[in-house]
Tab-separated table of C-alpha atoms in Angstrom:
chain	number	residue	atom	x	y	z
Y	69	UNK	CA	0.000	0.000	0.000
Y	70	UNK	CA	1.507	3.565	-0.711
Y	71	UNK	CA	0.774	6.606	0.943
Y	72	UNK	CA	-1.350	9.010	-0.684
Y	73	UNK	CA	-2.404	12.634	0.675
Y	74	UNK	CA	-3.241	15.509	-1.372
Y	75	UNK	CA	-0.016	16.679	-2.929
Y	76	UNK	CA	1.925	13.183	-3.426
Y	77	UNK	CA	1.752	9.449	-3.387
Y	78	UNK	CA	4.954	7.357	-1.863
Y	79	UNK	CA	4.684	3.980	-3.469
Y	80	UNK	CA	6.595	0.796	-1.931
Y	81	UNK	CA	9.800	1.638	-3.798
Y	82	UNK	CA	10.411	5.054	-1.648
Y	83	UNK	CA	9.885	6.756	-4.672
Y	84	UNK	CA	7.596	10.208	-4.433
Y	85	UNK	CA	5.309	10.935	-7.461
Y	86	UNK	CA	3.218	14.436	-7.918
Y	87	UNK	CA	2.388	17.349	-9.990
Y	88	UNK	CA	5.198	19.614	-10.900
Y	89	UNK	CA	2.434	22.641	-9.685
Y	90	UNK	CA	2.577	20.939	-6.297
Y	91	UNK	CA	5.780	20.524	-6.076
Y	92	UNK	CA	6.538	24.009	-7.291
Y	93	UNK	CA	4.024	25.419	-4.391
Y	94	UNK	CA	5.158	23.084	-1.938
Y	95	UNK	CA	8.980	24.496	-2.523
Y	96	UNK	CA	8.012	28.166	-2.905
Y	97	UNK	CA	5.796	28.508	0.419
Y	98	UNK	CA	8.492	26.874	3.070
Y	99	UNK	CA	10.411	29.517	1.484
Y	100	UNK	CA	9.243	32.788	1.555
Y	101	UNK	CA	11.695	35.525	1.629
Y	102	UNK	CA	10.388	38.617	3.369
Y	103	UNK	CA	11.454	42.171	2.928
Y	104	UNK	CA	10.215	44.174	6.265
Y	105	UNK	CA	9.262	47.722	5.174
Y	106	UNK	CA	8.799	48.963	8.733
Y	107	UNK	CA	8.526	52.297	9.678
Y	108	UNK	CA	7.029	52.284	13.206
Y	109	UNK	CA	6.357	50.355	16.397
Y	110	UNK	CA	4.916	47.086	14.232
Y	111	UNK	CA	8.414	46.550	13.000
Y	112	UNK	CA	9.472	45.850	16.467
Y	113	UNK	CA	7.194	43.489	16.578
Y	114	UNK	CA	8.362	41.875	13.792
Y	115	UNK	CA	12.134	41.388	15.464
Y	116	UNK	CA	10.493	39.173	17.994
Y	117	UNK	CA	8.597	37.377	15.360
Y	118	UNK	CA	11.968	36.670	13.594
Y	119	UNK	CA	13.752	35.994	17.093
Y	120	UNK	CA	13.737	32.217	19.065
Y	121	UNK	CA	10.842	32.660	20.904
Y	122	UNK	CA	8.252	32.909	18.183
Y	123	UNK	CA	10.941	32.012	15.660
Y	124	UNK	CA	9.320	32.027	11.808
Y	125	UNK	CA	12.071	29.860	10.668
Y	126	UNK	CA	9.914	27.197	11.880
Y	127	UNK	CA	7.922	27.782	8.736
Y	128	UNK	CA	10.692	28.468	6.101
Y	129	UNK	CA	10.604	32.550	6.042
Y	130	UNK	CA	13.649	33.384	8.331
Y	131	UNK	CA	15.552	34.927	5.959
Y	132	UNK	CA	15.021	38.581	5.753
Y	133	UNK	CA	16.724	40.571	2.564
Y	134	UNK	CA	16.521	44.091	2.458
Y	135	UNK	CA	16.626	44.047	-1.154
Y	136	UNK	CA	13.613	43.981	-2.944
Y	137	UNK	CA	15.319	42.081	-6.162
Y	138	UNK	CA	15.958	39.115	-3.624
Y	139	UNK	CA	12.376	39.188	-1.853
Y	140	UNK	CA	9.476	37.650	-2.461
Y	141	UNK	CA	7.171	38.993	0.716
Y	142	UNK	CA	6.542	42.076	1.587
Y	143	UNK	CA	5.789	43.262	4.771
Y	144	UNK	CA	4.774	46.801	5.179
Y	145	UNK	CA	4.991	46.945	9.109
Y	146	UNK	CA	4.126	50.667	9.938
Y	147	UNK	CA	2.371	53.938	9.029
Y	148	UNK	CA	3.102	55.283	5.229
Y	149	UNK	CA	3.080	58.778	4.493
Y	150	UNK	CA	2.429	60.069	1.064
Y	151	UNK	CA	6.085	61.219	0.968
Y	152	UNK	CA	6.914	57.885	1.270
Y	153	UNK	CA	4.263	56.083	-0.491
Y	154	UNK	CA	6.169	56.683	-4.012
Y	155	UNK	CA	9.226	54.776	-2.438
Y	156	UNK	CA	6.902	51.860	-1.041
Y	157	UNK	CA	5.583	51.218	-4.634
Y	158	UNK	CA	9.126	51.454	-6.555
Y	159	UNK	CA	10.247	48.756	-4.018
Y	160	UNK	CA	6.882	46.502	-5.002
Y	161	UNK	CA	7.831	46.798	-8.424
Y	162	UNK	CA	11.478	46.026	-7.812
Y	163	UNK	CA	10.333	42.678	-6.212
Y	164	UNK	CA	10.210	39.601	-8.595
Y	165	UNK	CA	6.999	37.866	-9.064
Y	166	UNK	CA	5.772	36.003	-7.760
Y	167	UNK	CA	5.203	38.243	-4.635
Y	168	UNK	CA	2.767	38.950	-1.655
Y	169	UNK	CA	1.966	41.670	0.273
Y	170	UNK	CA	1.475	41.504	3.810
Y	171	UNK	CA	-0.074	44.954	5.489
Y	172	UNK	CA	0.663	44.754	9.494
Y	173	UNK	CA	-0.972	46.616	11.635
Y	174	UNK	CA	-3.206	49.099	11.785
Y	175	UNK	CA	-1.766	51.916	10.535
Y	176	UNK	CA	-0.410	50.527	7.271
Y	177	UNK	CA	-4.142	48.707	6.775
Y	178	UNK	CA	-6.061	51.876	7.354
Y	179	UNK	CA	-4.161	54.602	8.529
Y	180	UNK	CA	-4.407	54.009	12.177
Y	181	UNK	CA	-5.319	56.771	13.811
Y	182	UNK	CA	-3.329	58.945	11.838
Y	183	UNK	CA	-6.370	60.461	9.936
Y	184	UNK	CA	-4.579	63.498	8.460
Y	185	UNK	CA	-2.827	65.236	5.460
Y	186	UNK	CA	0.401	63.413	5.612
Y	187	UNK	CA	-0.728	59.471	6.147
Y	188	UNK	CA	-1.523	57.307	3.529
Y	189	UNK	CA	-5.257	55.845	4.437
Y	190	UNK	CA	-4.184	52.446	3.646
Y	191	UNK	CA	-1.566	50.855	1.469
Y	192	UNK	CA	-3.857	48.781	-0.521
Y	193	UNK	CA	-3.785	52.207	-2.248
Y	194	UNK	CA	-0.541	52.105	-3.556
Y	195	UNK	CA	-0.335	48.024	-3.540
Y	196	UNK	CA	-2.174	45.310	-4.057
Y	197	UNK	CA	-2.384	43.739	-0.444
Y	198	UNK	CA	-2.903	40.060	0.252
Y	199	UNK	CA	-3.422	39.644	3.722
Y	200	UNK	CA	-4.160	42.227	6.419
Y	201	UNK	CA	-3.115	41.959	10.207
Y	202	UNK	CA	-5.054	44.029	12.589
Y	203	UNK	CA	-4.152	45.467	15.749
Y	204	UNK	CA	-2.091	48.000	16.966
Y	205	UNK	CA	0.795	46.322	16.955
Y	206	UNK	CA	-0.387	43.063	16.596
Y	207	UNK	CA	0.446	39.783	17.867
Y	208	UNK	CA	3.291	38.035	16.799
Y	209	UNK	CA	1.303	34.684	16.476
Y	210	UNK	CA	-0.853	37.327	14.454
Y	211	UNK	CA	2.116	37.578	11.690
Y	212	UNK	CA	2.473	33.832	11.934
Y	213	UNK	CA	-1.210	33.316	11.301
Y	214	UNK	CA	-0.930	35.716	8.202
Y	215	UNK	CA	2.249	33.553	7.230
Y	216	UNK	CA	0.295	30.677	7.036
Y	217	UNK	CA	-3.254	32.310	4.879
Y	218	UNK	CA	-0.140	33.168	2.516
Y	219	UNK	CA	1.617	29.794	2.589
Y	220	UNK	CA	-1.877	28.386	1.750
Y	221	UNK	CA	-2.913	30.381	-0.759
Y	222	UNK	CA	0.356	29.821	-2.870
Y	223	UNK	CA	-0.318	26.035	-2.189
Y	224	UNK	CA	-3.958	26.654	-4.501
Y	225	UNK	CA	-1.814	28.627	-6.607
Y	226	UNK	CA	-2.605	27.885	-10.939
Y	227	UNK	CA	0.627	26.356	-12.838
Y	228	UNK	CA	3.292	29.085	-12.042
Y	229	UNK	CA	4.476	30.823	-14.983
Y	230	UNK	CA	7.549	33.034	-14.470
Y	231	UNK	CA	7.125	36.651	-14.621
Y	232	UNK	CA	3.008	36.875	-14.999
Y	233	UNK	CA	0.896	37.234	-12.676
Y	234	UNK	CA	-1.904	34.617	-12.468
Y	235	UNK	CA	-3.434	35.784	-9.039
Y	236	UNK	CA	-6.567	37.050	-10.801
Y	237	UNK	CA	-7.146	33.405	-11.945
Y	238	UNK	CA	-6.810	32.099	-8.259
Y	239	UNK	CA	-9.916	34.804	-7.113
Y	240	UNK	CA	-11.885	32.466	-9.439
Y	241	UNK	CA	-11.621	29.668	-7.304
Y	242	UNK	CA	-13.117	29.097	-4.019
Y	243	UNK	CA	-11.551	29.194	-1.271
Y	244	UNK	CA	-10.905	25.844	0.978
Y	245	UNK	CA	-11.445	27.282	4.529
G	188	UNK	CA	9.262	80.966	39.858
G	189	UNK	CA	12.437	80.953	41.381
G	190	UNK	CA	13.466	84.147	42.759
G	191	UNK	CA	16.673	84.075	40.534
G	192	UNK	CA	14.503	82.960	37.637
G	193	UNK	CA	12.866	86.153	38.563
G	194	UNK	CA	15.769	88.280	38.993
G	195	UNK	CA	17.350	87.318	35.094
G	196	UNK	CA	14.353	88.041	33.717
G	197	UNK	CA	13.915	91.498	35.385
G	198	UNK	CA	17.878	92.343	34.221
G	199	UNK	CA	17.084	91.420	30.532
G	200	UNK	CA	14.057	93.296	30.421
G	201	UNK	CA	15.781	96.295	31.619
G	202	UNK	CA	18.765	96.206	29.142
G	203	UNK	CA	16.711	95.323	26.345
G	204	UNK	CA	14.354	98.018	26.953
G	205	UNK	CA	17.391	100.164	27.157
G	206	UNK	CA	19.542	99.039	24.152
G	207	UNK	CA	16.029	98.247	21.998
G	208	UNK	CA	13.918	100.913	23.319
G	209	UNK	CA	10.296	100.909	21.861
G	210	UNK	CA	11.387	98.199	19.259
G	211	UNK	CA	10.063	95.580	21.749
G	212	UNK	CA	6.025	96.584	21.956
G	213	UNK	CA	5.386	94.437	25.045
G	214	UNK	CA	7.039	92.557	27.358
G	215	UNK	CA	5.093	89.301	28.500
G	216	UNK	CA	5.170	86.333	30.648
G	217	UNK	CA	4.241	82.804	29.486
G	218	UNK	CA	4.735	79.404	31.187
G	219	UNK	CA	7.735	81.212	33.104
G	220	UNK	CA	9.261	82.453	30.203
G	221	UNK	CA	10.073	85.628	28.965
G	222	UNK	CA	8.413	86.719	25.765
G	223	UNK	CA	9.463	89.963	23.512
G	224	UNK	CA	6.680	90.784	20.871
G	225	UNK	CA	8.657	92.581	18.033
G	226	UNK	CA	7.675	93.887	14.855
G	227	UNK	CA	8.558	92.596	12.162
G	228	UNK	CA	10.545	95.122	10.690
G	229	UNK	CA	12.817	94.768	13.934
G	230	UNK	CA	12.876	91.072	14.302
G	231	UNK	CA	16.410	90.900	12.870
G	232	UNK	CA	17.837	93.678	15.075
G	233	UNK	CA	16.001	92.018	17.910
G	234	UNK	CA	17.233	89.000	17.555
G	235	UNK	CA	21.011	89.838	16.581
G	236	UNK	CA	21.351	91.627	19.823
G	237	UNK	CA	19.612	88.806	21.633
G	238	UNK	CA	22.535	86.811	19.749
G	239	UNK	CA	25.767	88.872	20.078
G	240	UNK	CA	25.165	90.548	23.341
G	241	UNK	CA	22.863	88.874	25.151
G	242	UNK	CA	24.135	85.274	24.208
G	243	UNK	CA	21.567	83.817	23.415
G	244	UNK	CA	23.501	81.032	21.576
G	245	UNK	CA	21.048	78.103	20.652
G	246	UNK	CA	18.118	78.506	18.550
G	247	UNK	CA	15.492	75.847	19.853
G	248	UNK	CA	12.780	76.141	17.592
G	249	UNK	CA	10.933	78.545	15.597
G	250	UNK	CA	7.101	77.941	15.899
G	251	UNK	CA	4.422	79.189	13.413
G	252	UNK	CA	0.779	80.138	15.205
G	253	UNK	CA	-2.792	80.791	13.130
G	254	UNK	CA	-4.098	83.221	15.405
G	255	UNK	CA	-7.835	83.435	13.105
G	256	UNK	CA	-9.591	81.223	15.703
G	257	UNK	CA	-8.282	82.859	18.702
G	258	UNK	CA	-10.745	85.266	20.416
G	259	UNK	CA	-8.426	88.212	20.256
G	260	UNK	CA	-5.242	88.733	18.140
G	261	UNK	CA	-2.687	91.187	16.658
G	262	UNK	CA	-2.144	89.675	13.288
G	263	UNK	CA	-3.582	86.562	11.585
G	264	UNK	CA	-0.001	84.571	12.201
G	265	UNK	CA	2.628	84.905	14.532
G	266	UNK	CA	5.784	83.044	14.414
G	267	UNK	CA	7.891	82.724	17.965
G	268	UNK	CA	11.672	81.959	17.850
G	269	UNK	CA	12.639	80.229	21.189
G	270	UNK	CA	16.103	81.106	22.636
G	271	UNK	CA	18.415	79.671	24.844
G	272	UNK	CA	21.450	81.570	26.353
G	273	UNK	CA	23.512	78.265	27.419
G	274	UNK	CA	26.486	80.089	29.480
G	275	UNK	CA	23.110	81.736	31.769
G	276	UNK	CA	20.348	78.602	31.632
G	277	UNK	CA	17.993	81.175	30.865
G	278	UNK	CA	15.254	80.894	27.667
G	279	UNK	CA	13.250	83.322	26.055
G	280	UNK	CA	11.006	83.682	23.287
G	281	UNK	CA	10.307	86.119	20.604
G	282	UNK	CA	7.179	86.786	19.517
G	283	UNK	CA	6.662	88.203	16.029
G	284	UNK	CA	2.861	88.857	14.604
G	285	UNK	CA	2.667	88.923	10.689
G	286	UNK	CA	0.146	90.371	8.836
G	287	UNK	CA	-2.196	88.081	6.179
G	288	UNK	CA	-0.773	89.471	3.363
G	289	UNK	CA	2.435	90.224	4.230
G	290	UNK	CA	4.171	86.959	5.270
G	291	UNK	CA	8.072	88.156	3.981
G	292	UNK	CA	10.051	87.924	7.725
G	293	UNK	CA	13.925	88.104	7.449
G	294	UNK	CA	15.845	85.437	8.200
G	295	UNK	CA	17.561	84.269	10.988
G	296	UNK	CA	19.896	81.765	8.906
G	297	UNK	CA	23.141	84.182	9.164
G	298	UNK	CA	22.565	84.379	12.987
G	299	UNK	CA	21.716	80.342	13.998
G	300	UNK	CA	22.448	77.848	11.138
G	301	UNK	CA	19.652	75.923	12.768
G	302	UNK	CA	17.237	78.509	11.443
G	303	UNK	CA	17.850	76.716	8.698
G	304	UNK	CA	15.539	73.849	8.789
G	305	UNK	CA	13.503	75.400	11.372
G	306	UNK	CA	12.373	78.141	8.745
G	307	UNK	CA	11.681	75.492	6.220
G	308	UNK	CA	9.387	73.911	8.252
G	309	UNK	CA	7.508	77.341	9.090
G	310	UNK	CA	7.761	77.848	5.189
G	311	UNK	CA	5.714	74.916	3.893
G	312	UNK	CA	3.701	74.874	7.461
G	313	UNK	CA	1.687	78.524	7.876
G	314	UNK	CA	3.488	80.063	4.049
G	315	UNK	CA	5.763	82.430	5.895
G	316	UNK	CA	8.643	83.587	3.183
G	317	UNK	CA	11.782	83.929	5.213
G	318	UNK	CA	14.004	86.818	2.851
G	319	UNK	CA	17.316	85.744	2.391
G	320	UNK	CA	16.752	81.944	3.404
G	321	UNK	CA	19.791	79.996	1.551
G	322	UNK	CA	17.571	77.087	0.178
G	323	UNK	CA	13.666	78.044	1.488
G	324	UNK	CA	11.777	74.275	0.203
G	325	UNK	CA	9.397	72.187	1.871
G	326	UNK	CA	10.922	70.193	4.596
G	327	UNK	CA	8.804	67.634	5.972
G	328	UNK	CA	5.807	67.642	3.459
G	329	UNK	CA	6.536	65.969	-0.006
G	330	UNK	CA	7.916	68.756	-3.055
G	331	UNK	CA	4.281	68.172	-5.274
G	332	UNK	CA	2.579	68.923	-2.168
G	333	UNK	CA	0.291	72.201	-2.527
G	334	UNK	CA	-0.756	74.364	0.691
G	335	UNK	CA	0.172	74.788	4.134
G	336	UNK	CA	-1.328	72.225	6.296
G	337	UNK	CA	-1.410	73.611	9.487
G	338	UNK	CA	-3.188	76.444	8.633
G	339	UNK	CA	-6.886	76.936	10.234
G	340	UNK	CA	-8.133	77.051	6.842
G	341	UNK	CA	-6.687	73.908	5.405
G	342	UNK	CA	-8.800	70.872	5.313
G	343	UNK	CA	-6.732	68.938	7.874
G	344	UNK	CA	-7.653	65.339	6.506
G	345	UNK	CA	-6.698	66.128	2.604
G	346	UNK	CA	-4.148	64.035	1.691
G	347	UNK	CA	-2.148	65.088	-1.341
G	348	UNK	CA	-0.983	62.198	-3.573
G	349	UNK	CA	2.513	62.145	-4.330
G	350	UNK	CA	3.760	60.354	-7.769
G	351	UNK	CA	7.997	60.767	-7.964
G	352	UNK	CA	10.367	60.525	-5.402
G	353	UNK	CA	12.992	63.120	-5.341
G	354	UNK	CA	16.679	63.510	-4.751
G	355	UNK	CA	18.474	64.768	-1.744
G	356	UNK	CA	21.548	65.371	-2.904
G	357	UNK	CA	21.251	69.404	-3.044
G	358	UNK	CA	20.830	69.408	0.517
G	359	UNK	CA	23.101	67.037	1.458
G	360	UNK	CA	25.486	69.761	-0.349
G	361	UNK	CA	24.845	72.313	1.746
């Protein structure tokens, strides 16, 4: 008898069959890169997320770059101005697809309570956003949590093709939770 | 207020009344400071001999005020430079009102290179034009941005979209 889950069968030889999609998936969500744009208090946050007591190497996105050519996550921990909104979307671009956006906090989600001429009411303005953490800072089991809506939504992910986007395709199909 | 608080104010007041004479229109107390309202033509003079003689050596901050809500004022804006004299531990503030319509104040940039920045800030902030300013841009707000946001007037939750970043190298020059 072989094993059989979802993503792969293991027959009686030891040998592992799937779907190169799966496999692809499988490879690219233990091993998200993330790029922390903080520029307030929710960065801190992030620090402990990254540190041993929380530690977010446990799911295979411990390595943070500060270059957005060698990213693949973004995580805009903090308030955005519109000074600095230009910036945040050059970086997006910069980043290689395919990428996701996490928004932390409150203040890069909505504004926080910075409702006034210099804050940016939201990056989804400027980016397209895939999951949003609230709180004020949140959590760090609250980043972990968004980790893992991202790691399973690349695991539904269509037949990657480099360098286009195929999200749109994804919002066709439901979603399994 | 401590009596020798009390006594450095009283000596300042009486040699700036002498050296300044009727350049200083009042004389005030506020939060246990001293306060000189100038005009504006004067401010410079003021402010120099504040500087030179007086030692007043480190420029703290220059503040911008919309008077148009207050119940009673001089002129719609007023901008205050706050003064230090670091050899006396003694602070003061200089109050300058500024007409609507006639926001040109000279600057203090060849007295306190931190005037500098300080100026810019009241620049883009209430629209004062500081004559003579080296480099007089917006500071904190982005360069497309249009208005001065802390102004009574201005809508205070209008954000202003901005689309290119720009370079910093000219001040870094400076």
């Amino acid at each position: 008898m072989g094993m059989k889950t979802d993503t792969y069968t293991k027959n009686e030889t030891g040998l592992i069959t799937t779907r190169v999609d799966a496999m692809i998936n499988w490879a690219r969500k233990n091993s998200l890169w993330p790029l922390p744009f903080g520029t307030a208090c929710c960065a801190i946050e992030f620090m402990s997320v990254v540190s041993s007591p929380f530690d977010i190497s446990r799911f295979g996105a411990e390595l943070v770059r500060f270059s957005p050519r060698q990213a693949d996550l973004l995580l805009v921990a903090g308030t955005i101005n519109y000074k600095l909104a230009p910036v945040l979307k050059r970086i997006y671009d910069q980043m290689p697809e395919p990428k996701y956006v996490i928004s932390m906090g409150a203040c890069a989600s909505s504004g926080g309570f910075y409702d006034n001429y210099a804050t940016v009411q939201g990056i989804e303005q400027i980016v397209p956003v895939d999951v949003f953490i609230p709180g004020c800072p949140p959590r760090p089991e609250a980043i972990l949590d968004a980790l893992l809506k991202i790691q399973k939504r690349i695991d539904r992910e269509p037949s990657p093709k480099r360098g286009v986007d195929r999200r749109h395709e994804l919002a066709e199909k439901p979603a399994d939770e | 207020m401590a009596n020798s608080e009390q006594q450095k104010h009283d000596s300042l007041v009486e040699r700036v009344s002498a050296r300044l004479g009727a350049r200083v229109l009042e004389t005030d107390r506020s939060y246990g400071d001293l306060v000189f309202v100038v005009e504006k033509a004067a401010v410079h003079e003021v402010l120099s001999y504040l500087k030179n003689d007086e030692k007043f050596d480190l420029l703290l901050d220059i503040a911008g005020v919309d008077c148009v809500k207050l119940p009673e004022y001089r002129e719609r804006f007023e901008l205050e430079y706050i003064l230090y004299a670091t050899g006396k531990d003694h602070r003061v503030r200089v109050r300058v009102p500024v007409p609507e319509f006639a926001l040109d104040v000279p600057t203090a940039t060849d007295l306190w290179r931190a005037a500098n920045w300080a100026e810019r800030e009241a620049h883009e902030m209430f629209g004062f034009v500081f004559t003579g300013h080296p480099c007089l841009k917006r500071l904190i707000t982005h360069q497309q941005f249009e208005g001065h946001p802390l102004r009574k007037d201005y809508p205070v939750m209008q954000g202003q979209w901005c689309a290119t970043t720009s370079s910093l190298e000219e001040e870094l020059e400076e």
